[in-house]
Tab-separated table of C-alpha atoms in Angstrom:
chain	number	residue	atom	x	y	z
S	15	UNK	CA	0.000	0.000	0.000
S	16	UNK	CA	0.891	3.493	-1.113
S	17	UNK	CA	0.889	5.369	2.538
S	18	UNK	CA	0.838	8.749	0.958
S	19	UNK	CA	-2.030	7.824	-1.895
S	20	UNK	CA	-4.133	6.068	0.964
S	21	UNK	CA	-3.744	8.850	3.313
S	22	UNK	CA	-5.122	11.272	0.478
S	23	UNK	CA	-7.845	8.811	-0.766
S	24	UNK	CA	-9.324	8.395	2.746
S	25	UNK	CA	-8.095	10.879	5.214
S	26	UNK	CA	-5.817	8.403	7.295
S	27	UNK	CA	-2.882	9.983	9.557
S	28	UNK	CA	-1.128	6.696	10.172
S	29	UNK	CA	-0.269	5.941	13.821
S	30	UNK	CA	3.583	5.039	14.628
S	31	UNK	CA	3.769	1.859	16.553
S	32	UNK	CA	4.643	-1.968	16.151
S	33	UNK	CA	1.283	-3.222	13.711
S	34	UNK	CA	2.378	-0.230	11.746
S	35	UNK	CA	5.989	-1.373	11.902
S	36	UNK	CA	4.996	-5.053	11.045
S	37	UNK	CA	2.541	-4.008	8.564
S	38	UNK	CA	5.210	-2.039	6.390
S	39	UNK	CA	8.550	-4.265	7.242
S	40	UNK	CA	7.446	-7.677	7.304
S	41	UNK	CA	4.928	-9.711	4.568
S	42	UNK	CA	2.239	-10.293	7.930
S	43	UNK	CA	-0.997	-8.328	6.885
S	44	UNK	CA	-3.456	-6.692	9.804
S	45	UNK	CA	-6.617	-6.856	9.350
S	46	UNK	CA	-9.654	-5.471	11.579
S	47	UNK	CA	-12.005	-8.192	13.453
S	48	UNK	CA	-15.059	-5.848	12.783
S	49	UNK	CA	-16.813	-4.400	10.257
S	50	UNK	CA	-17.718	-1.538	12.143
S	51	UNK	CA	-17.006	1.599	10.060
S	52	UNK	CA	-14.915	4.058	13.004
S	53	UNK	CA	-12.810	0.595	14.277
S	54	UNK	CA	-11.983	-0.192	10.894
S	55	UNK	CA	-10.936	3.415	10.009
S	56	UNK	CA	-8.415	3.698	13.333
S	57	UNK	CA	-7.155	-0.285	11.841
S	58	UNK	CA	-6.371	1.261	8.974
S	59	UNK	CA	-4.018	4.208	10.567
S	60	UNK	CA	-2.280	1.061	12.509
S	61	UNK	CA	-1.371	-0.337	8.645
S	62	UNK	CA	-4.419	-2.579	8.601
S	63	UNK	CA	-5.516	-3.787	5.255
S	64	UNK	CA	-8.500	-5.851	5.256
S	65	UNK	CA	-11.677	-6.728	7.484
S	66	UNK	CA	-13.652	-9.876	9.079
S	67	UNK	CA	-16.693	-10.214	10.407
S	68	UNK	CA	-19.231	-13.076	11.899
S	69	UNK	CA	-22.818	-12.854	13.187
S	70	UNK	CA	-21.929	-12.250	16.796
S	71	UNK	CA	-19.542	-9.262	15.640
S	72	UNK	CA	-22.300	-8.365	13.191
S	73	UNK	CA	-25.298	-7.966	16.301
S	74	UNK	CA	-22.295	-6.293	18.258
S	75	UNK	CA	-21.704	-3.646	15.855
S	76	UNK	CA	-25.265	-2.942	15.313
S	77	UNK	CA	-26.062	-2.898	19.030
S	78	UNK	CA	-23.188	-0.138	19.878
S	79	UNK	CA	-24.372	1.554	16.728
S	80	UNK	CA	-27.791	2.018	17.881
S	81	UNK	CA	-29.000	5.645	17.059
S	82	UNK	CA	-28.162	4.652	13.069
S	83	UNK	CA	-29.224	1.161	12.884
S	84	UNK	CA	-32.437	0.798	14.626
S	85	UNK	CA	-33.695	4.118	12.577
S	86	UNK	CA	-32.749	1.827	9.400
S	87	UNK	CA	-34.304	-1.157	10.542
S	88	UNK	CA	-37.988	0.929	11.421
S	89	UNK	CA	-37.056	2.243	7.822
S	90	UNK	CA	-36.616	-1.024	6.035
S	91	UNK	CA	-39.727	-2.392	7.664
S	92	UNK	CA	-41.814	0.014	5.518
S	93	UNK	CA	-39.702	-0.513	2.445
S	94	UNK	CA	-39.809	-4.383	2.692
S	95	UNK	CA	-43.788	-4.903	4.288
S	96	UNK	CA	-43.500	-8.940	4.025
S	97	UNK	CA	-40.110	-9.345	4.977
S	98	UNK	CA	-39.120	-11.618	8.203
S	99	UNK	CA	-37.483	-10.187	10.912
S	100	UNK	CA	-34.204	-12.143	9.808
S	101	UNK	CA	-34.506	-10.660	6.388
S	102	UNK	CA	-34.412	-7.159	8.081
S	103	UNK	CA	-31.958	-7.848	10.058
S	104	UNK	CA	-29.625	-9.479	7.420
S	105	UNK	CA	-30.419	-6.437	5.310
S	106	UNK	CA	-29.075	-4.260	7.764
S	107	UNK	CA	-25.411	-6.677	7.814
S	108	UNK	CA	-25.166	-5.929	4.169
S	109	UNK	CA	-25.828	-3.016	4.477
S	110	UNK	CA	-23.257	-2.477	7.479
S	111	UNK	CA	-20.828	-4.425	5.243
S	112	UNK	CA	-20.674	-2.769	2.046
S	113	UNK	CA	-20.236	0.688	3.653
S	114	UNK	CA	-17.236	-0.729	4.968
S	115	UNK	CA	-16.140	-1.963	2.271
S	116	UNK	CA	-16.153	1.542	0.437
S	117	UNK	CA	-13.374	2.577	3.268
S	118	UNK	CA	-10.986	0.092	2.045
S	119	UNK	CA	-11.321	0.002	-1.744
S	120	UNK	CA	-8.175	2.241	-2.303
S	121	UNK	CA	-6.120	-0.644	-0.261
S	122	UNK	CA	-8.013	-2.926	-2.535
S	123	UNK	CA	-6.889	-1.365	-5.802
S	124	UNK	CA	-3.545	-1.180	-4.375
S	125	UNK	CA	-3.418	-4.623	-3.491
S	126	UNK	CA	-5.005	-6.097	-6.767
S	127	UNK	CA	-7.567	-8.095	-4.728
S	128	UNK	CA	-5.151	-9.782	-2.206
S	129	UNK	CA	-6.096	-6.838	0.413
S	130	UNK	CA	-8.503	-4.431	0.643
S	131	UNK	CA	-11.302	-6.930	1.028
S	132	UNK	CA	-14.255	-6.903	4.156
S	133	UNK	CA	-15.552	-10.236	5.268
S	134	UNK	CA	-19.271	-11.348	5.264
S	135	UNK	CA	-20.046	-14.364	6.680
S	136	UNK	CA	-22.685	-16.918	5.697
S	137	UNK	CA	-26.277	-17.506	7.645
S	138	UNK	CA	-25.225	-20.040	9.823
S	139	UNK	CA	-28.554	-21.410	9.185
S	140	UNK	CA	-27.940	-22.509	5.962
S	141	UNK	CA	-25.174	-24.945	6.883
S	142	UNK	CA	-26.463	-28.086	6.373
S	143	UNK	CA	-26.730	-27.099	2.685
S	144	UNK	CA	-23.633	-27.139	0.566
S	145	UNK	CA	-25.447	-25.375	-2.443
S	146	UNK	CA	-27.266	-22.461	-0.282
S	147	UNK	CA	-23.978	-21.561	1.726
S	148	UNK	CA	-22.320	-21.322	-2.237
S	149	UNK	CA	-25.843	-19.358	-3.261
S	150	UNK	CA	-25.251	-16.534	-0.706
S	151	UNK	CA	-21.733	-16.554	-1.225
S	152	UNK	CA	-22.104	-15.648	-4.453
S	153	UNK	CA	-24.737	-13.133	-3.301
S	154	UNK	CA	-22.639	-11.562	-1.144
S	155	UNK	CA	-20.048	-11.504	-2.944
S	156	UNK	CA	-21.684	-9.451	-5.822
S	157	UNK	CA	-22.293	-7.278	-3.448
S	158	UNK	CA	-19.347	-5.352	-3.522
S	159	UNK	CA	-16.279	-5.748	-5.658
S	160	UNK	CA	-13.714	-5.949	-2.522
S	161	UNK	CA	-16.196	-8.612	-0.284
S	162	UNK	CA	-14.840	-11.622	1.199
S	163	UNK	CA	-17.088	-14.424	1.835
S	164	UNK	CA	-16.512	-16.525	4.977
S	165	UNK	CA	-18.128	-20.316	4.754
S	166	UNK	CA	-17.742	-22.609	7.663
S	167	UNK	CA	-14.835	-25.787	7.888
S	168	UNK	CA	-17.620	-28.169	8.275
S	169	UNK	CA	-17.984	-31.717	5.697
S	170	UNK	CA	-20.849	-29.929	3.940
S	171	UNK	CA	-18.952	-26.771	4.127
S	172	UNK	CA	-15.648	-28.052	2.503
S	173	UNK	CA	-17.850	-28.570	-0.778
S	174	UNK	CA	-19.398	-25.179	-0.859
S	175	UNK	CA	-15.583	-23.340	-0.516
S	176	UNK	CA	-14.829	-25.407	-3.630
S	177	UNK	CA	-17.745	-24.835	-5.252
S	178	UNK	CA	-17.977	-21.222	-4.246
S	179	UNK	CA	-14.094	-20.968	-5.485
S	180	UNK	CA	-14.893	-22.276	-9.150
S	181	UNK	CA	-17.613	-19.483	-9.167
S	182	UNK	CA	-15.270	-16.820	-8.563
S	183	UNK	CA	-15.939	-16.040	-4.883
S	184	UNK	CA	-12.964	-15.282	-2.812
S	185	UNK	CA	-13.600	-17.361	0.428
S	186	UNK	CA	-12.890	-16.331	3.874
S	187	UNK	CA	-12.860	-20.160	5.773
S	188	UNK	CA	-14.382	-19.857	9.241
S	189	UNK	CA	-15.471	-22.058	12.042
S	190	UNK	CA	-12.280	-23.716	11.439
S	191	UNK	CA	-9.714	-24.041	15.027
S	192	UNK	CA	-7.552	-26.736	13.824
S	193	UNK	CA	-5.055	-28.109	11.014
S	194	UNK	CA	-6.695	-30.488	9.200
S	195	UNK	CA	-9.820	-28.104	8.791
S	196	UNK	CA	-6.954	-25.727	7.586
S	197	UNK	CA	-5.558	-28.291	5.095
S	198	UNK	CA	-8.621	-29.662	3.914
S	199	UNK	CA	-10.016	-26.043	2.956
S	200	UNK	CA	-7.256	-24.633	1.669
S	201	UNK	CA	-7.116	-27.784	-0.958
S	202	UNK	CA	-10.504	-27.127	-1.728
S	203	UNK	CA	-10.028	-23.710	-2.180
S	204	UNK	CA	-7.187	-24.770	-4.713
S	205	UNK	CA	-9.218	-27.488	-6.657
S	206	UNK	CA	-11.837	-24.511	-7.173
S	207	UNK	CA	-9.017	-22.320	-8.450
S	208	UNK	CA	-8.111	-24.811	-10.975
S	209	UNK	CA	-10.812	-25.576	-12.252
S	210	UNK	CA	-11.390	-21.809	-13.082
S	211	UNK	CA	-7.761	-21.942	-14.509
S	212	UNK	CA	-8.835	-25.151	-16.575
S	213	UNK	CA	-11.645	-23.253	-18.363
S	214	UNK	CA	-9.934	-20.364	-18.897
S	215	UNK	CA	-11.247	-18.057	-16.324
S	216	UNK	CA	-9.341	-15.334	-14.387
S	217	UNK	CA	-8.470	-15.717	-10.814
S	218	UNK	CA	-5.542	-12.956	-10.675
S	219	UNK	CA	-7.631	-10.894	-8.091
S	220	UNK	CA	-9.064	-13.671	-5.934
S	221	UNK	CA	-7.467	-13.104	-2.196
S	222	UNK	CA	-9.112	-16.394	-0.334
S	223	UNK	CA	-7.627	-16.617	2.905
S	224	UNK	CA	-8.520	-19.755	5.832
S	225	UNK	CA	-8.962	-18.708	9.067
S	226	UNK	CA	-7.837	-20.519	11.958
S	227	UNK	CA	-9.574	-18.929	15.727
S	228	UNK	CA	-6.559	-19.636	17.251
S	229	UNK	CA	-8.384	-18.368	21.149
S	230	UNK	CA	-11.590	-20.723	20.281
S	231	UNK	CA	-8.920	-23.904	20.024
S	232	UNK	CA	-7.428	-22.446	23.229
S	233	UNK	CA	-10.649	-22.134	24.724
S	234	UNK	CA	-12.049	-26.056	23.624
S	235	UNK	CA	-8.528	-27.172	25.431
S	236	UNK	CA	-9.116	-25.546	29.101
S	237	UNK	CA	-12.852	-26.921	29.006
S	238	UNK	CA	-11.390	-30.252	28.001
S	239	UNK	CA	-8.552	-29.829	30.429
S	240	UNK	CA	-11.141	-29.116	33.547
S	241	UNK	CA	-13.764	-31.704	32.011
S	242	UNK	CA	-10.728	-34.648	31.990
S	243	UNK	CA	-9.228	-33.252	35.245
S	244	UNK	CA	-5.568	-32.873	33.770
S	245	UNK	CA	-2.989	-32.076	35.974
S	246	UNK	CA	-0.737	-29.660	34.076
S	247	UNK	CA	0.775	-25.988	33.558
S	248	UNK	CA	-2.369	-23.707	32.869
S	249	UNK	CA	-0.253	-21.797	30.908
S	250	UNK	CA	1.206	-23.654	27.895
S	251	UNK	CA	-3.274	-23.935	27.068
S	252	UNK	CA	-2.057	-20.312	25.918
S	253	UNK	CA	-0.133	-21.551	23.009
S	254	UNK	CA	-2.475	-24.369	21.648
S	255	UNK	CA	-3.440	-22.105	18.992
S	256	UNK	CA	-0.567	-20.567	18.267
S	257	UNK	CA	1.163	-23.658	17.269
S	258	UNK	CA	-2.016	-25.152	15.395
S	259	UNK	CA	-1.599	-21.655	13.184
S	260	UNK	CA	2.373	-22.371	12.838
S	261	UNK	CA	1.535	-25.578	11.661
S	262	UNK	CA	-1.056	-24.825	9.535
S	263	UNK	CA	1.234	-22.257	7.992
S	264	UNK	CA	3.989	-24.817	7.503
S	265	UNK	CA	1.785	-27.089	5.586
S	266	UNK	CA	0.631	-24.414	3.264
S	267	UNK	CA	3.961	-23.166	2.249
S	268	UNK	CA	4.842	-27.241	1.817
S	269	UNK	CA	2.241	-27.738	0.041
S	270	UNK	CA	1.986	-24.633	-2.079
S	271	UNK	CA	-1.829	-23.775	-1.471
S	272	UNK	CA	-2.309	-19.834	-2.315
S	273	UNK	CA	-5.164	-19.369	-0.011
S	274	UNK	CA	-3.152	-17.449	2.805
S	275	UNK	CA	-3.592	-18.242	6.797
S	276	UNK	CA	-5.448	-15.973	9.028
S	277	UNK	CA	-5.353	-15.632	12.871
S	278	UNK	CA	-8.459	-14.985	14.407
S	279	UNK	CA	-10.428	-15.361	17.510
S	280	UNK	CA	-7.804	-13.500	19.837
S	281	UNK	CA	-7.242	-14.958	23.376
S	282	UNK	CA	-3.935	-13.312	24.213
S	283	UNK	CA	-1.006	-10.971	21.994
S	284	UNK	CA	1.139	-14.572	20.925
S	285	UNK	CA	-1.554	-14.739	18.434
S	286	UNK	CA	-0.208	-11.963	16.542
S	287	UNK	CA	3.522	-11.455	18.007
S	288	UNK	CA	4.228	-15.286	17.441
S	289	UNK	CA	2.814	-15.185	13.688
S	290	UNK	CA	5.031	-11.908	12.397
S	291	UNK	CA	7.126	-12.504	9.779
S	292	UNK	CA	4.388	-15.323	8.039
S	293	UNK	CA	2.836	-15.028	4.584
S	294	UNK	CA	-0.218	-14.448	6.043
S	295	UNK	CA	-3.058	-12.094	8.014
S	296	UNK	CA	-3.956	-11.701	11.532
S	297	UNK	CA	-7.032	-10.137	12.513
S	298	UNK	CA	-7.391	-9.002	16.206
S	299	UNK	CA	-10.163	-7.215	17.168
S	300	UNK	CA	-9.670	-3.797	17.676
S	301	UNK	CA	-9.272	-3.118	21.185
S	302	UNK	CA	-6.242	-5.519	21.158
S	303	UNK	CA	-4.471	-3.868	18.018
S	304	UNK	CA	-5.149	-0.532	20.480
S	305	UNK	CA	-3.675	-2.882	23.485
S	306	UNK	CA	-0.612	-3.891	21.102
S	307	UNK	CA	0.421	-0.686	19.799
S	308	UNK	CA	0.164	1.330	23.010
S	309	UNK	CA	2.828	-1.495	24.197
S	310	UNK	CA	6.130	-0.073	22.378
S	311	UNK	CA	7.128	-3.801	21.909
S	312	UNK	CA	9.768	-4.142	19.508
S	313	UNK	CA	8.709	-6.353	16.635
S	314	UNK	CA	10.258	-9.727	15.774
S	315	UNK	CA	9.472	-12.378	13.154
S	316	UNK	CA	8.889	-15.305	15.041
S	317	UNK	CA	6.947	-17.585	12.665
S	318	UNK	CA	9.581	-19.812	11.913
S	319	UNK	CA	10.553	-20.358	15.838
S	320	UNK	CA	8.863	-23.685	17.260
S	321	UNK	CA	6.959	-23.185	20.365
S	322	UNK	CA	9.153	-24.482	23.229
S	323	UNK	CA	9.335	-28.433	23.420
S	324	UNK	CA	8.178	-28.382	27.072
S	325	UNK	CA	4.925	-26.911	25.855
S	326	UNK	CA	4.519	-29.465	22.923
S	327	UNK	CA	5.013	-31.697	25.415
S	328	UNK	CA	1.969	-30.643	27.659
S	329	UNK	CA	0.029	-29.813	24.519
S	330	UNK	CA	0.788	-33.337	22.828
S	331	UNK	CA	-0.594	-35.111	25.869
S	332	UNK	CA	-3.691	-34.245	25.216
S	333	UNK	CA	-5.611	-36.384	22.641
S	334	UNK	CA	-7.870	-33.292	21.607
S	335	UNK	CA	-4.675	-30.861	20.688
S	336	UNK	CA	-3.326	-34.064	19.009
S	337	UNK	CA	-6.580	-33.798	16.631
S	338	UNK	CA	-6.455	-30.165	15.809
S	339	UNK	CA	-2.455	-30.722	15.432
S	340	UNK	CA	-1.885	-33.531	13.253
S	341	UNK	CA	-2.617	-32.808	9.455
S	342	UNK	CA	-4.563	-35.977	9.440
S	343	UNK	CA	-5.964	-35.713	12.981
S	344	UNK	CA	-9.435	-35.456	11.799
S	345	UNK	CA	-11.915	-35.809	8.389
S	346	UNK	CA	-14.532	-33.812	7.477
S	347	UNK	CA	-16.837	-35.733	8.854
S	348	UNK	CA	-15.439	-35.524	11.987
S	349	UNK	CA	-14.890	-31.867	12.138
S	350	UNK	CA	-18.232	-30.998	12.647
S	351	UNK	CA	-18.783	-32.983	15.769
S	352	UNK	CA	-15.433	-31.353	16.958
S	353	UNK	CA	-16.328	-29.305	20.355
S	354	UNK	CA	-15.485	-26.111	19.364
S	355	UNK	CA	-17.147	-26.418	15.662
S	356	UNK	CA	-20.102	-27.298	17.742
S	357	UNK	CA	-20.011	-24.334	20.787
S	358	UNK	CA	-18.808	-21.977	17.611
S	359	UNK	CA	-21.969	-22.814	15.247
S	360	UNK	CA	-24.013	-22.725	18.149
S	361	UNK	CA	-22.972	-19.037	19.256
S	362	UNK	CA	-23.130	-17.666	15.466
S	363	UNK	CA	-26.862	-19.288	15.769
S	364	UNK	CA	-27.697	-17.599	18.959
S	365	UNK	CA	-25.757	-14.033	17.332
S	366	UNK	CA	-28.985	-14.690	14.387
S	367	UNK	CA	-31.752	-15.119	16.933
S	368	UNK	CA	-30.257	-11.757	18.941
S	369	UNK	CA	-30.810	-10.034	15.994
S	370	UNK	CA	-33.805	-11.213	15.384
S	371	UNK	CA	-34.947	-10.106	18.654
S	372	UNK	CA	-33.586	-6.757	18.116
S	373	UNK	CA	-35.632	-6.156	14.723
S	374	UNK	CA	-38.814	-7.692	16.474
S	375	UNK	CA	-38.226	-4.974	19.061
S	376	UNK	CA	-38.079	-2.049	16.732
S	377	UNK	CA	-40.995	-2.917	14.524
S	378	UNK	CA	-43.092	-4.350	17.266
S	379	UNK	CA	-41.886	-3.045	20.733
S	380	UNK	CA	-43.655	-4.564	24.008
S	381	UNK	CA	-46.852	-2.686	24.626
């Protein structure tokens, strides 16, 4: 990115401090966990290039956003007199997300597609259908010409990446906390760009990146940890995602899949500090990019440094980091009975029916 061009283009002073410094010096690319128009615009001043999104980040944006969005939802009720309370309310996430998107079409340009793009995520409701999840995706991705599309790591979801791929969608995989969800995707991702390539079509723009919530694998590990009664050092659970991504990232460069890695779901500042220097993105929310640049830590590239062999060793002793670790830990089957798939699907679910609530209140309010 051009710091003087973007600066002009959309009013950005850029703020000195270590995501700046790894933004510009190293190949890592920030992105913003939130579509939320002011977060993303203070991401961008830290070097941040691209945006993600999911349905709980979606309700949480609207919800702190109140005095625009709930006018627009009273609003869309009168424009759209039959519509459901979900269609409202997923009118007012693409809505949300394409005014985003406007912010960071000058990185976009810049970047030729591989930046520049904001995440929309998929109705979790649809995932039990490989062809609807591909539908919307396509949908959403016509939506804007810099939009991401995230579709979940699940064995129905696997086929909708590819199939989304070969349509020309640039895929954002999510719901995904381990390696073999990585893997798997990431191929699929591939066979869809080469079966583009086959027939002629142009995939010099696509920018698919799979997501790996680093925190929600750290998370699955302490539940599993209290719920097995494991007797070991609380804090090596701290790096369980960190050395899924590390792996993850490994196997990509090995086996040269062009979807890049992205680090999301933050849990603690490893998941960014111990990724620098990688081929790939990391998205923290914001108030952890604000956490890590107030810090003055000095960056390093650390993504080719193992995590310390006595944590491996606490980490490998536990069957379910021995899943998510192993390339071939799980198939796709078995990802989607995988306890964090499960608690993540279920909380994206629950993000739908909050928002459905939150319409219902606006356009009929308790008497």
């Amino acid at each position: 990115m051009n710091p003087k061009e973007s600066t002009e283009q959309m009013s950005i002073e850029y703020t000195p401090g270590p995501l700046l410094d790894a933004a510009r010096n190293t190949p890592t690319a920030l992105w913003n966990d939130s579509a939320d128009p002011d977060e993303l615009r203070q991401s961008i001043s830290f070097g941040g290039v691209g945006a993600t999104c999911n349905p709980t980040i979606a309700y949480t944006c609207i919800n702190q956003r109140k005095d625009v969005w709930l006018p627009r939802i009273a609003e869309l009720a009168e424009e759209m007199p039959e519509a459901t309370e979900s269609e409202i309310g997923w009118q007012v996430v693409r809505e949300m997300s394409i005014e985003a998107a406007k912010l960071l079409e000058p990185v976009f340009e810049e970047h030729k597609g591989r930046n520049g793009r904001l995440s929309m995520q998929t109705d979790p409701r649809l995932a039990r259908s490989a062809k609807a999840l591909a539908d919307q995706a396509e949908e959403f991705s016509n939506l804007a010409k810099n939009i991401i599309v995230k579709i979940p790591a699940t064995s129905v979801g696997v086929k909708a990446i590819e199939d989304a791929t070969y349509r020309g969608v640039s895929v954002n995989v999510t719901v995904s906390f381990s390696v073999p969800q990585a893997v798997a995707t990431g191929e699929a991702i591939e066979r869809g760009l080469k079966r583009r390539e086959a027939e002629g079509k142009d995939v010099s723009t696509m920018g698919p990146v799979v997501t790996l919530m680093g925190g929600r694998l750290d998370d699955w590990l302490k539940i599993v940890a209290k719920r097995d009664k494991l007797f070991l050092d609380p804090g090596h659970l701290e790096w369980g995602g960190v050395a899924a991504l590390k792996r993850a990232y490994q196997e990509f460069q090995a086996r040269g899949l062009r979807a890049r890695v992205l680090s999301a779901a933050f849990r603690n500042v490893l998941q960014w500090s111990e990724l620098v220097g990688g081929d790939l993105v990391v998205s923290p929310p914001f108030a952890w990019q604000k956490l890590i640049n107030d810090s003055g830590y000095k960056v390093v590239e650390r993504i080719d440094e193992p995590v310390a062999p006595e944590i491996m060793e606490t980490l490998l002793s536990i069957p379910e980091f021995v899943r998510a670790y192993e390339p071939d830990g799980m198939t796709p089957e078995e990802f989607d009975s995988f306890g964090a798939t499960r608690r993540t699907l279920r909380g994206f679910l629950q993000a739908d029916a909050d928002l459905d609530a939150l319409v219902r209140d606006v356009i009929m309010p308790q008497p």
